[in-house]
Amino acid sequence: MSSTLAKYESFLINNVSTISTLESTLRSVTWFLPGRFKDAELASESVSALLNVTSLYHDTLLARIVQNDSKWKPILPVPLHTRYARAWCDKDSAYKWIARTLELLKYTQLLVEMGLRRKTSDKTRWRGIILLETIKALLRFALLRITRRPLLSPAVPERDFDPSTLPPKSTLSSPTLVTESLPSSMPSTPEHLKNNHVPLPLSPSPLLVTPPPPSRSDSSVEDYLLPKALTTSSVRPPLSLVNKLATPQDWLAEAIYILRPLIYASLLASGRFKNRALVSAFALELASRNMRRTPAPSATLEQNEYSRRDKDMLWYLLRGSVWDNYTRPKLEQFTNKTAQTPIFGLFSAIVSDWIPLIDDYYYYTAP
């Protein structure tokens, strides 16, 4: 087994550009599969889950190669999220495996739901969903106990470089990676330049004395360089990028946020409180948002996480009565009007194929 794994890793390193292109292409194809044939959504989700799991392994392998090989180092600073998550993975093995398990569950949960929907009753399917949400909540509480800090999503390090730019072993330069050592000998001066000591004569041409046009601006250069400049967060220790939860209110806000998906799924599974599920989940979302602390201006990573949570509230447009009474009628009206339009017709066809999936499956719009 170890020899097979070593052969696969060697194949990945030697063909990393091709594999990266193939992953990107297959991800794009999965968006067009639903509705094309029978059980197309199952095939699409199977490919998507397989790609996510293999990408997680590829990211871990490539990061280890770059980290262990002293010849290579990234030109640009490593993203803050990657620094923070990688520091916890290196410090605590329990965090590393819990975070990976949580990500694997997130990658495969919809595929599990599709299998349960085809093979079991609706009641059993909801029991499986509640079991998955319970396991995920326990894993998140375990991460919360280890870090004592607000949870970031994803909990594992993200890909901090394009694997297609990883050079082969024989290459000494790359667009994103540079060597630490310089060549032993500098290239010699060409023969036709060795005796070139004649100064360039002055030319009356206006090209040499005319200043650049006044409309020329360096703002584009500044806009490109500013995001890549070092900040105070870039030089801080990785584990101090997110401050610890200090007050009982901070802990309670994080606990509510973790329990919210489990409570929402449990209410949906019970026929008695199904109509209250959306309102209850949204109320818990607002309670967690109002109780959480306001991060300091320098806490960039925590600000980004809270901003992501706020944007995720848009998913409530695809849930419950809001979806049934508002969003779905609007989408159906749009698809009916644009079905014959040359450009919008393709988009409306994709939307029409995805609408039944949102109706039938919980994990397409789960919190």
mmCIF file of N, CA and C in Angstrom, residues 236-365:
data_model
loop_
_atom_site.group_PDB
_atom_site.id
_atom_site.type_symbol
_atom_site.label_atom_id
_atom_site.label_comp_id
_atom_site.label_asym_id
_atom_site.label_seq_id
_atom_site.Cartn_x
_atom_site.Cartn_y
_atom_site.Cartn_z
ATOM 1 N N ARG A 236 2.795 38.946 12.718
ATOM 2 C CA ARG A 236 2.376 38.435 14.016
ATOM 3 C C ARG A 236 2.503 36.926 14.052
ATOM 4 N N PRO A 237 2.710 36.340 15.239
ATOM 5 C CA PRO A 237 2.711 34.873 15.344
ATOM 6 C C PRO A 237 1.390 34.307 14.851
ATOM 7 N N PRO A 238 1.408 33.172 14.169
ATOM 8 C CA PRO A 238 0.169 32.667 13.553
ATOM 9 C C PRO A 238 -0.957 32.454 14.548
ATOM 10 N N LEU A 239 -0.663 31.908 15.724
ATOM 11 C CA LEU A 239 -1.726 31.604 16.686
ATOM 12 C C LEU A 239 -2.329 32.849 17.313
ATOM 13 N N SER A 240 -1.666 33.992 17.183
ATOM 14 C CA SER A 240 -2.205 35.236 17.741
ATOM 15 C C SER A 240 -3.005 36.034 16.717
ATOM 16 N N LEU A 241 -3.216 35.451 15.533
ATOM 17 C CA LEU A 241 -4.010 36.151 14.527
ATOM 18 C C LEU A 241 -5.480 36.234 14.911
ATOM 19 N N VAL A 242 -5.938 35.310 15.751
ATOM 20 C CA VAL A 242 -7.306 35.336 16.274
ATOM 21 C C VAL A 242 -7.212 35.312 17.794
ATOM 22 N N ASN A 243 -7.826 36.282 18.443
ATOM 23 C CA ASN A 243 -7.767 36.366 19.898
ATOM 24 C C ASN A 243 -8.688 35.340 20.549
ATOM 25 N N LYS A 244 -8.359 34.954 21.753
ATOM 26 C CA LYS A 244 -9.160 33.982 22.490
ATOM 27 C C LYS A 244 -10.512 34.572 22.870
ATOM 28 N N LEU A 245 -11.489 33.692 23.062
ATOM 29 C CA LEU A 245 -12.796 34.116 23.562
ATOM 30 C C LEU A 245 -12.633 34.504 25.023
ATOM 31 N N ALA A 246 -13.032 35.731 25.355
ATOM 32 C CA ALA A 246 -12.716 36.280 26.674
ATOM 33 C C ALA A 246 -13.880 36.208 27.652
ATOM 34 N N THR A 247 -15.098 36.441 27.197
ATOM 35 C CA THR A 247 -16.242 36.558 28.098
ATOM 36 C C THR A 247 -17.226 35.420 27.867
ATOM 37 N N PRO A 248 -18.094 35.148 28.870
ATOM 38 C CA PRO A 248 -19.142 34.135 28.657
ATOM 39 C C PRO A 248 -20.046 34.453 27.474
ATOM 40 N N GLN A 249 -20.247 35.726 27.189
ATOM 41 C CA GLN A 249 -21.082 36.094 26.037
ATOM 42 C C GLN A 249 -20.421 35.671 24.736
ATOM 43 N N ASP A 250 -19.105 35.805 24.650
ATOM 44 C CA ASP A 250 -18.395 35.359 23.442
ATOM 45 C C ASP A 250 -18.549 33.855 23.252
ATOM 46 N N TRP A 251 -18.401 33.098 24.332
ATOM 47 C CA TRP A 251 -18.550 31.646 24.247
ATOM 48 C C TRP A 251 -19.977 31.257 23.851
ATOM 49 N N LEU A 252 -20.960 31.946 24.437
ATOM 50 C CA LEU A 252 -22.348 31.635 24.138
ATOM 51 C C LEU A 252 -22.676 31.936 22.677
ATOM 52 N N ALA A 253 -22.157 33.047 22.158
ATOM 53 C CA ALA A 253 -22.399 33.395 20.752
ATOM 54 C C ALA A 253 -21.832 32.325 19.821
ATOM 55 N N GLU A 254 -20.642 31.818 20.137
ATOM 56 C CA GLU A 254 -20.039 30.792 19.295
ATOM 57 C C GLU A 254 -20.784 29.470 19.435
ATOM 58 N N ALA A 255 -21.243 29.154 20.648
ATOM 59 C CA ALA A 255 -21.989 27.913 20.850
ATOM 60 C C ALA A 255 -23.318 27.937 20.091
ATOM 61 N N ILE A 256 -23.990 29.075 20.095
ATOM 62 C CA ILE A 256 -25.254 29.196 19.344
ATOM 63 C C ILE A 256 -25.007 29.010 17.856
ATOM 64 N N TYR A 257 -23.932 29.589 17.369
ATOM 65 C CA TYR A 257 -23.623 29.458 15.944
ATOM 66 C C TYR A 257 -23.335 28.007 15.571
ATOM 67 N N ILE A 258 -22.696 27.259 16.463
ATOM 68 C CA ILE A 258 -22.389 25.852 16.186
ATOM 69 C C ILE A 258 -23.645 24.994 16.232
ATOM 70 N N LEU A 259 -24.536 25.258 17.180
ATOM 71 C CA LEU A 259 -25.736 24.439 17.353
ATOM 72 C C LEU A 259 -26.840 24.776 16.362
ATOM 73 N N ARG A 260 -26.755 25.916 15.723
ATOM 74 C CA ARG A 260 -27.830 26.377 14.833
ATOM 75 C C ARG A 260 -28.177 25.365 13.734
ATOM 76 N N PRO A 261 -27.218 24.782 12.992
ATOM 77 C CA PRO A 261 -27.605 23.810 11.954
ATOM 78 C C PRO A 261 -28.296 22.569 12.511
ATOM 79 N N LEU A 262 -27.851 22.094 13.677
ATOM 80 C CA LEU A 262 -28.471 20.911 14.283
ATOM 81 C C LEU A 262 -29.907 21.203 14.692
ATOM 82 N N ILE A 263 -30.144 22.362 15.283
ATOM 83 C CA ILE A 263 -31.500 22.729 15.692
ATOM 84 C C ILE A 263 -32.400 22.892 14.470
ATOM 85 N N TYR A 264 -31.872 23.486 13.425
ATOM 86 C CA TYR A 264 -32.658 23.692 12.205
ATOM 87 C C TYR A 264 -33.057 22.356 11.583
ATOM 88 N N ALA A 265 -32.107 21.424 11.475
ATOM 89 C CA ALA A 265 -32.419 20.111 10.896
ATOM 90 C C ALA A 265 -33.394 19.332 11.771
ATOM 91 N N SER A 266 -33.246 19.439 13.092
ATOM 92 C CA SER A 266 -34.142 18.718 13.995
ATOM 93 C C SER A 266 -35.572 19.230 13.872
ATOM 94 N N LEU A 267 -35.744 20.536 13.720
ATOM 95 C CA LEU A 267 -37.091 21.093 13.571
ATOM 96 C C LEU A 267 -37.699 20.713 12.227
ATOM 97 N N LEU A 268 -36.871 20.661 11.179
ATOM 98 C CA LEU A 268 -37.389 20.239 9.880
ATOM 99 C C LEU A 268 -37.816 18.770 9.890
ATOM 100 N N ALA A 269 -37.089 17.950 10.631
ATOM 101 C CA ALA A 269 -37.397 16.522 10.667
ATOM 102 C C ALA A 269 -38.678 16.238 11.430
ATOM 103 N N SER A 270 -39.032 17.087 12.376
ATOM 104 C CA SER A 270 -40.248 16.880 13.159
ATOM 105 C C SER A 270 -41.420 17.553 12.458
ATOM 106 N N GLY A 271 -42.436 16.812 12.176
ATOM 107 C CA GLY A 271 -43.583 17.384 11.490
ATOM 108 C C GLY A 271 -44.298 18.441 12.302
ATOM 109 N N ARG A 272 -44.152 18.392 13.612
ATOM 110 C CA ARG A 272 -44.889 19.299 14.485
ATOM 111 C C ARG A 272 -44.340 20.724 14.423
ATOM 112 N N PHE A 273 -42.999 20.857 14.375
ATOM 113 C CA PHE A 273 -42.372 22.179 14.416
ATOM 114 C C PHE A 273 -41.701 22.543 13.092
ATOM 115 N N LYS A 274 -42.086 21.877 12.009
ATOM 116 C CA LYS A 274 -41.437 22.112 10.726
ATOM 117 C C LYS A 274 -41.616 23.546 10.258
ATOM 118 N N ASN A 275 -42.789 24.136 10.496
ATOM 119 C CA ASN A 275 -43.052 25.493 10.032
ATOM 120 C C ASN A 275 -42.265 26.540 10.811
ATOM 121 N N ARG A 276 -41.762 26.164 11.986
ATOM 122 C CA ARG A 276 -41.006 27.108 12.802
ATOM 123 C C ARG A 276 -39.494 26.990 12.584
ATOM 124 N N ALA A 277 -39.077 26.081 11.763
ATOM 125 C CA ALA A 277 -37.645 25.824 11.612
ATOM 126 C C ALA A 277 -36.910 27.044 11.061
ATOM 127 N N LEU A 278 -37.435 27.641 10.005
ATOM 128 C CA LEU A 278 -36.745 28.762 9.369
ATOM 129 C C LEU A 278 -36.658 29.953 10.305
ATOM 130 N N VAL A 279 -37.765 30.280 10.964
ATOM 131 C CA VAL A 279 -37.766 31.429 11.872
ATOM 132 C C VAL A 279 -36.828 31.185 13.048
ATOM 133 N N SER A 280 -36.837 29.970 13.582
ATOM 134 C CA SER A 280 -35.969 29.655 14.723
ATOM 135 C C SER A 280 -34.494 29.741 14.334
ATOM 136 N N ALA A 281 -34.141 29.189 13.167
ATOM 137 C CA ALA A 281 -32.744 29.236 12.736
ATOM 138 C C ALA A 281 -32.295 30.667 12.477
ATOM 139 N N PHE A 282 -33.161 31.463 11.875
ATOM 140 C CA PHE A 282 -32.799 32.859 11.611
ATOM 141 C C PHE A 282 -32.668 33.649 12.906
ATOM 142 N N ALA A 283 -33.526 33.352 13.875
ATOM 143 C CA ALA A 283 -33.426 34.025 15.170
ATOM 144 C C ALA A 283 -32.116 33.660 15.874
ATOM 145 N N LEU A 284 -31.730 32.397 15.808
ATOM 146 C CA LEU A 284 -30.452 31.990 16.395
ATOM 147 C C LEU A 284 -29.287 32.664 15.673
ATOM 148 N N GLU A 285 -29.399 32.797 14.364
ATOM 149 C CA GLU A 285 -28.352 33.474 13.591
ATOM 150 C C GLU A 285 -28.198 34.914 14.053
ATOM 151 N N LEU A 286 -29.310 35.611 14.200
ATOM 152 C CA LEU A 286 -29.247 37.007 14.639
ATOM 153 C C LEU A 286 -28.751 37.117 16.072
ATOM 154 N N ALA A 287 -29.163 36.184 16.925
ATOM 155 C CA ALA A 287 -28.710 36.219 18.317
ATOM 156 C C ALA A 287 -27.194 36.039 18.391
ATOM 157 N N SER A 288 -26.680 35.081 17.641
ATOM 158 C CA SER A 288 -25.236 34.875 17.632
ATOM 159 C C SER A 288 -24.507 36.096 17.082
ATOM 160 N N ARG A 289 -25.079 36.705 16.058
ATOM 161 C CA ARG A 289 -24.439 37.872 15.455
ATOM 162 C C ARG A 289 -24.410 39.051 16.408
ATOM 163 N N ASN A 290 -25.482 39.266 17.150
ATOM 164 C CA ASN A 290 -25.547 40.404 18.064
ATOM 165 C C ASN A 290 -24.719 40.183 19.328
ATOM 166 N N MET A 291 -24.527 38.924 19.718
ATOM 167 C CA MET A 291 -23.785 38.637 20.939
ATOM 168 C C MET A 291 -22.275 38.536 20.721
ATOM 169 N N ARG A 292 -21.865 38.273 19.497
ATOM 170 C CA ARG A 292 -20.422 38.104 19.273
ATOM 171 C C ARG A 292 -19.709 39.438 19.455
ATOM 172 N N ARG A 293 -18.434 39.330 19.759
ATOM 173 C CA ARG A 293 -17.650 40.535 20.004
ATOM 174 C C ARG A 293 -17.327 41.251 18.685
ATOM 175 N N THR A 294 -17.000 42.526 18.807
ATOM 176 C CA THR A 294 -16.563 43.296 17.652
ATOM 177 C C THR A 294 -15.056 43.197 17.543
ATOM 178 N N PRO A 295 -14.527 42.609 16.481
ATOM 179 C CA PRO A 295 -13.075 42.432 16.393
ATOM 180 C C PRO A 295 -12.353 43.762 16.252
ATOM 181 N N ALA A 296 -11.106 43.774 16.722
ATOM 182 C CA ALA A 296 -10.279 44.969 16.609
ATOM 183 C C ALA A 296 -9.970 45.254 15.144
ATOM 184 N N PRO A 297 -9.649 46.515 14.819
ATOM 185 C CA PRO A 297 -9.326 46.834 13.412
ATOM 186 C C PRO A 297 -8.168 46.014 12.858
ATOM 187 N N SER A 298 -7.250 45.598 13.712
ATOM 188 C CA SER A 298 -6.107 44.821 13.240
ATOM 189 C C SER A 298 -6.406 43.333 13.120
ATOM 190 N N ALA A 299 -7.561 42.885 13.622
ATOM 191 C CA ALA A 299 -7.916 41.462 13.570
ATOM 192 C C ALA A 299 -8.540 41.143 12.209
ATOM 193 N N THR A 300 -7.713 41.125 11.188
ATOM 194 C CA THR A 300 -8.202 40.937 9.818
ATOM 195 C C THR A 300 -8.858 39.585 9.626
ATOM 196 N N LEU A 301 -8.255 38.553 10.179
ATOM 197 C CA LEU A 301 -8.766 37.199 9.977
ATOM 198 C C LEU A 301 -10.133 37.022 10.616
ATOM 199 N N GLU A 302 -10.313 37.557 11.809
ATOM 200 C CA GLU A 302 -11.611 37.453 12.480
ATOM 201 C C GLU A 302 -12.664 38.290 11.766
ATOM 202 N N GLN A 303 -12.278 39.439 11.259
ATOM 203 C CA GLN A 303 -13.221 40.258 10.496
ATOM 204 C C GLN A 303 -13.676 39.534 9.235
ATOM 205 N N ASN A 304 -12.751 38.866 8.560
ATOM 206 C CA ASN A 304 -13.121 38.128 7.349
ATOM 207 C C ASN A 304 -14.083 36.988 7.658
ATOM 208 N N GLU A 305 -13.874 36.310 8.777
ATOM 209 C CA GLU A 305 -14.760 35.209 9.142
ATOM 210 C C GLU A 305 -16.171 35.720 9.440
ATOM 211 N N TYR A 306 -16.281 36.800 10.202
ATOM 212 C CA TYR A 306 -17.602 37.344 10.508
ATOM 213 C C TYR A 306 -18.275 37.903 9.256
ATOM 214 N N SER A 307 -17.499 38.458 8.341
ATOM 215 C CA SER A 307 -18.066 38.926 7.078
ATOM 216 C C SER A 307 -18.607 37.758 6.262
ATOM 217 N N ARG A 308 -17.892 36.634 6.274
ATOM 218 C CA ARG A 308 -18.376 35.446 5.558
ATOM 219 C C ARG A 308 -19.679 34.944 6.170
ATOM 220 N N ARG A 309 -19.768 34.944 7.488
ATOM 221 C CA ARG A 309 -21.003 34.499 8.146
ATOM 222 C C ARG A 309 -22.169 35.408 7.789
ATOM 223 N N ASP A 310 -21.927 36.703 7.702
ATOM 224 C CA ASP A 310 -23.003 37.627 7.335
ATOM 225 C C ASP A 310 -23.467 37.383 5.902
ATOM 226 N N LYS A 311 -22.524 37.115 4.990
ATOM 227 C CA LYS A 311 -22.898 36.854 3.603
ATOM 228 C C LYS A 311 -23.670 35.541 3.473
ATOM 229 N N ASP A 312 -23.354 34.572 4.334
ATOM 230 C CA ASP A 312 -24.057 33.285 4.269
ATOM 231 C C ASP A 312 -25.528 33.403 4.639
ATOM 232 N N MET A 313 -25.918 34.499 5.246
ATOM 233 C CA MET A 313 -27.328 34.679 5.582
ATOM 234 C C MET A 313 -28.192 34.827 4.327
ATOM 235 N N LEU A 314 -27.575 35.103 3.184
ATOM 236 C CA LEU A 314 -28.336 35.160 1.933
ATOM 237 C C LEU A 314 -28.904 33.803 1.556
ATOM 238 N N TRP A 315 -28.327 32.724 2.108
ATOM 239 C CA TRP A 315 -28.843 31.390 1.810
ATOM 240 C C TRP A 315 -30.261 31.187 2.341
ATOM 241 N N TYR A 316 -30.713 32.043 3.255
ATOM 242 C CA TYR A 316 -32.085 31.909 3.744
ATOM 243 C C TYR A 316 -33.103 32.191 2.640
ATOM 244 N N LEU A 317 -32.671 32.832 1.558
ATOM 245 C CA LEU A 317 -33.572 33.027 0.422
ATOM 246 C C LEU A 317 -33.896 31.706 -0.274
ATOM 247 N N LEU A 318 -33.113 30.674 -0.026
ATOM 248 C CA LEU A 318 -33.339 29.368 -0.655
ATOM 249 C C LEU A 318 -33.849 28.344 0.351
ATOM 250 N N ARG A 319 -34.399 28.773 1.460
ATOM 251 C CA ARG A 319 -34.846 27.843 2.497
ATOM 252 C C ARG A 319 -36.301 28.110 2.884
ATOM 253 N N GLY A 320 -36.971 27.004 3.203
ATOM 254 C CA GLY A 320 -38.285 27.085 3.828
ATOM 255 C C GLY A 320 -39.316 27.874 3.048
ATOM 256 N N SER A 321 -40.141 28.590 3.797
ATOM 257 C CA SER A 321 -41.238 29.337 3.187
ATOM 258 C C SER A 321 -40.745 30.484 2.327
ATOM 259 N N VAL A 322 -39.572 31.033 2.617
ATOM 260 C CA VAL A 322 -39.029 32.106 1.777
ATOM 261 C C VAL A 322 -38.754 31.578 0.375
ATOM 262 N N TRP A 323 -38.220 30.365 0.304
ATOM 263 C CA TRP A 323 -37.972 29.736 -0.995
ATOM 264 C C TRP A 323 -39.283 29.376 -1.698
ATOM 265 N N ASP A 324 -40.227 28.816 -0.965
ATOM 266 C CA ASP A 324 -41.479 28.368 -1.566
ATOM 267 C C ASP A 324 -42.337 29.523 -2.061
ATOM 268 N N ASN A 325 -42.386 30.611 -1.297
ATOM 269 C CA ASN A 325 -43.327 31.680 -1.597
ATOM 270 C C ASN A 325 -42.716 32.876 -2.319
ATOM 271 N N TYR A 326 -41.403 32.997 -2.297
ATOM 272 C CA TYR A 326 -40.800 34.186 -2.910
ATOM 273 C C TYR A 326 -39.730 33.841 -3.955
ATOM 274 N N THR A 327 -38.670 33.157 -3.526
ATOM 275 C CA THR A 327 -37.514 32.990 -4.409
ATOM 276 C C THR A 327 -37.814 32.075 -5.588
ATOM 277 N N ARG A 328 -38.419 30.912 -5.327
ATOM 278 C CA ARG A 328 -38.694 29.982 -6.419
ATOM 279 C C ARG A 328 -39.646 30.559 -7.454
ATOM 280 N N PRO A 329 -40.758 31.224 -7.072
ATOM 281 C CA PRO A 329 -41.603 31.844 -8.107
ATOM 282 C C PRO A 329 -40.856 32.878 -8.946
ATOM 283 N N LYS A 330 -39.963 33.643 -8.314
ATOM 284 C CA LYS A 330 -39.200 34.626 -9.079
ATOM 285 C C LYS A 330 -38.278 33.945 -10.083
ATOM 286 N N LEU A 331 -37.605 32.870 -9.644
ATOM 287 C CA LEU A 331 -36.711 32.157 -10.555
ATOM 288 C C LEU A 331 -37.477 31.488 -11.696
ATOM 289 N N GLU A 332 -38.630 30.897 -11.370
ATOM 290 C CA GLU A 332 -39.429 30.262 -12.412
ATOM 291 C C GLU A 332 -39.944 31.287 -13.418
ATOM 292 N N GLN A 333 -40.292 32.449 -12.922
ATOM 293 C CA GLN A 333 -40.737 33.518 -13.828
ATOM 294 C C GLN A 333 -39.589 33.954 -14.743
ATOM 295 N N PHE A 334 -38.392 34.035 -14.189
ATOM 296 C CA PHE A 334 -37.229 34.416 -14.986
ATOM 297 C C PHE A 334 -36.914 33.361 -16.046
ATOM 298 N N THR A 335 -36.947 32.091 -15.667
ATOM 299 C CA THR A 335 -36.627 31.033 -16.624
ATOM 300 C C THR A 335 -37.664 30.951 -17.744
ATOM 301 N N ASN A 336 -38.921 31.203 -17.421
ATOM 302 C CA ASN A 336 -39.957 31.157 -18.458
ATOM 303 C C ASN A 336 -39.799 32.292 -19.470
ATOM 304 N N LYS A 337 -39.365 33.464 -18.990
ATOM 305 C CA LYS A 337 -39.229 34.604 -19.886
ATOM 306 C C LYS A 337 -37.975 34.511 -20.750
ATOM 307 N N THR A 338 -36.938 33.885 -20.223
ATOM 308 C CA THR A 338 -35.654 33.867 -20.937
ATOM 309 C C THR A 338 -35.352 32.515 -21.574
ATOM 310 N N ALA A 339 -36.305 31.623 -21.606
ATOM 311 C CA ALA A 339 -36.038 30.279 -22.134
ATOM 312 C C ALA A 339 -35.637 30.308 -23.599
ATOM 313 N N GLN A 340 -36.178 31.253 -24.376
ATOM 314 C CA GLN A 340 -35.893 31.319 -25.807
ATOM 315 C C GLN A 340 -34.821 32.341 -26.157
ATOM 316 N N THR A 341 -34.276 33.013 -25.177
ATOM 317 C CA THR A 341 -33.221 33.988 -25.433
ATOM 318 C C THR A 341 -31.905 33.274 -25.675
ATOM 319 N N PRO A 342 -31.140 33.652 -26.701
ATOM 320 C CA PRO A 342 -29.937 32.891 -27.047
ATOM 321 C C PRO A 342 -28.940 32.744 -25.902
ATOM 322 N N ILE A 343 -28.602 33.822 -25.219
ATOM 323 C CA ILE A 343 -27.575 33.757 -24.177
ATOM 324 C C ILE A 343 -28.182 33.376 -22.845
ATOM 325 N N PHE A 344 -29.253 34.039 -22.453
ATOM 326 C CA PHE A 344 -29.877 33.757 -21.172
ATOM 327 C C PHE A 344 -30.591 32.414 -21.155
ATOM 328 N N GLY A 345 -30.883 31.864 -22.329
ATOM 329 C CA GLY A 345 -31.571 30.581 -22.364
ATOM 330 C C GLY A 345 -30.756 29.459 -21.744
ATOM 331 N N LEU A 346 -29.429 29.475 -21.955
ATOM 332 C CA LEU A 346 -28.578 28.444 -21.356
ATOM 333 C C LEU A 346 -28.577 28.558 -19.841
ATOM 334 N N PHE A 347 -28.475 29.791 -19.343
ATOM 335 C CA PHE A 347 -28.493 29.997 -17.895
ATOM 336 C C PHE A 347 -29.834 29.607 -17.293
ATOM 337 N N SER A 348 -30.927 29.958 -17.962
ATOM 338 C CA SER A 348 -32.249 29.612 -17.441
ATOM 339 C C SER A 348 -32.469 28.105 -17.436
ATOM 340 N N ALA A 349 -31.891 27.394 -18.419
ATOM 341 C CA ALA A 349 -32.010 25.933 -18.438
ATOM 342 C C ALA A 349 -31.282 25.311 -17.255
ATOM 343 N N ILE A 350 -30.108 25.847 -16.912
ATOM 344 C CA ILE A 350 -29.373 25.339 -15.745
ATOM 345 C C ILE A 350 -30.157 25.599 -14.474
ATOM 346 N N VAL A 351 -30.731 26.802 -14.361
ATOM 347 C CA VAL A 351 -31.520 27.136 -13.168
ATOM 348 C C VAL A 351 -32.730 26.215 -13.058
ATOM 349 N N SER A 352 -33.382 25.936 -14.169
ATOM 350 C CA SER A 352 -34.552 25.046 -14.151
ATOM 351 C C SER A 352 -34.184 23.641 -13.687
ATOM 352 N N ASP A 353 -32.997 23.181 -14.062
ATOM 353 C CA ASP A 353 -32.567 21.845 -13.639
ATOM 354 C C ASP A 353 -32.196 21.798 -12.164
ATOM 355 N N TRP A 354 -31.774 22.926 -11.603
ATOM 356 C CA TRP A 354 -31.355 22.939 -10.200
ATOM 357 C C TRP A 354 -32.510 23.206 -9.240
ATOM 358 N N ILE A 355 -33.602 23.796 -9.710
ATOM 359 C CA ILE A 355 -34.726 24.104 -8.810
ATOM 360 C C ILE A 355 -35.289 22.850 -8.138
ATOM 361 N N PRO A 356 -35.524 21.743 -8.845
ATOM 362 C CA PRO A 356 -36.022 20.538 -8.148
ATOM 363 C C PRO A 356 -35.049 19.980 -7.120
ATOM 364 N N LEU A 357 -33.763 20.164 -7.349
ATOM 365 C CA LEU A 357 -32.790 19.661 -6.381
ATOM 366 C C LEU A 357 -32.867 20.434 -5.071
ATOM 367 N N ILE A 358 -33.092 21.735 -5.159
ATOM 368 C CA ILE A 358 -33.254 22.535 -3.940
ATOM 369 C C ILE A 358 -34.516 22.116 -3.198
ATOM 370 N N ASP A 359 -35.539 21.721 -3.934
ATOM 371 C CA ASP A 359 -36.772 21.244 -3.297
ATOM 372 C C ASP A 359 -36.569 19.917 -2.577
ATOM 373 N N ASP A 360 -35.765 19.026 -3.163
ATOM 374 C CA ASP A 360 -35.706 17.645 -2.693
ATOM 375 C C ASP A 360 -34.613 17.376 -1.666
ATOM 376 N N TYR A 361 -33.533 18.137 -1.697
ATOM 377 C CA TYR A 361 -32.373 17.792 -0.875
ATOM 378 C C TYR A 361 -32.070 18.902 0.129
ATOM 379 N N TYR A 362 -31.829 18.464 1.346
ATOM 380 C CA TYR A 362 -31.559 19.408 2.441
ATOM 381 C C TYR A 362 -30.194 20.067 2.294
ATOM 382 N N TYR A 363 -29.169 19.300 1.926
ATOM 383 C CA TYR A 363 -27.797 19.800 1.986
ATOM 384 C C TYR A 363 -27.417 20.720 0.834
ATOM 385 N N TYR A 364 -28.318 20.938 -0.117
ATOM 386 C CA TYR A 364 -28.018 21.946 -1.132
ATOM 387 C C TYR A 364 -28.061 23.351 -0.545
ATOM 388 N N THR A 365 -28.859 23.559 0.474
ATOM 389 C CA THR A 365 -28.994 24.896 1.079
ATOM 390 C C THR A 365 -28.856 24.842 2.587
#
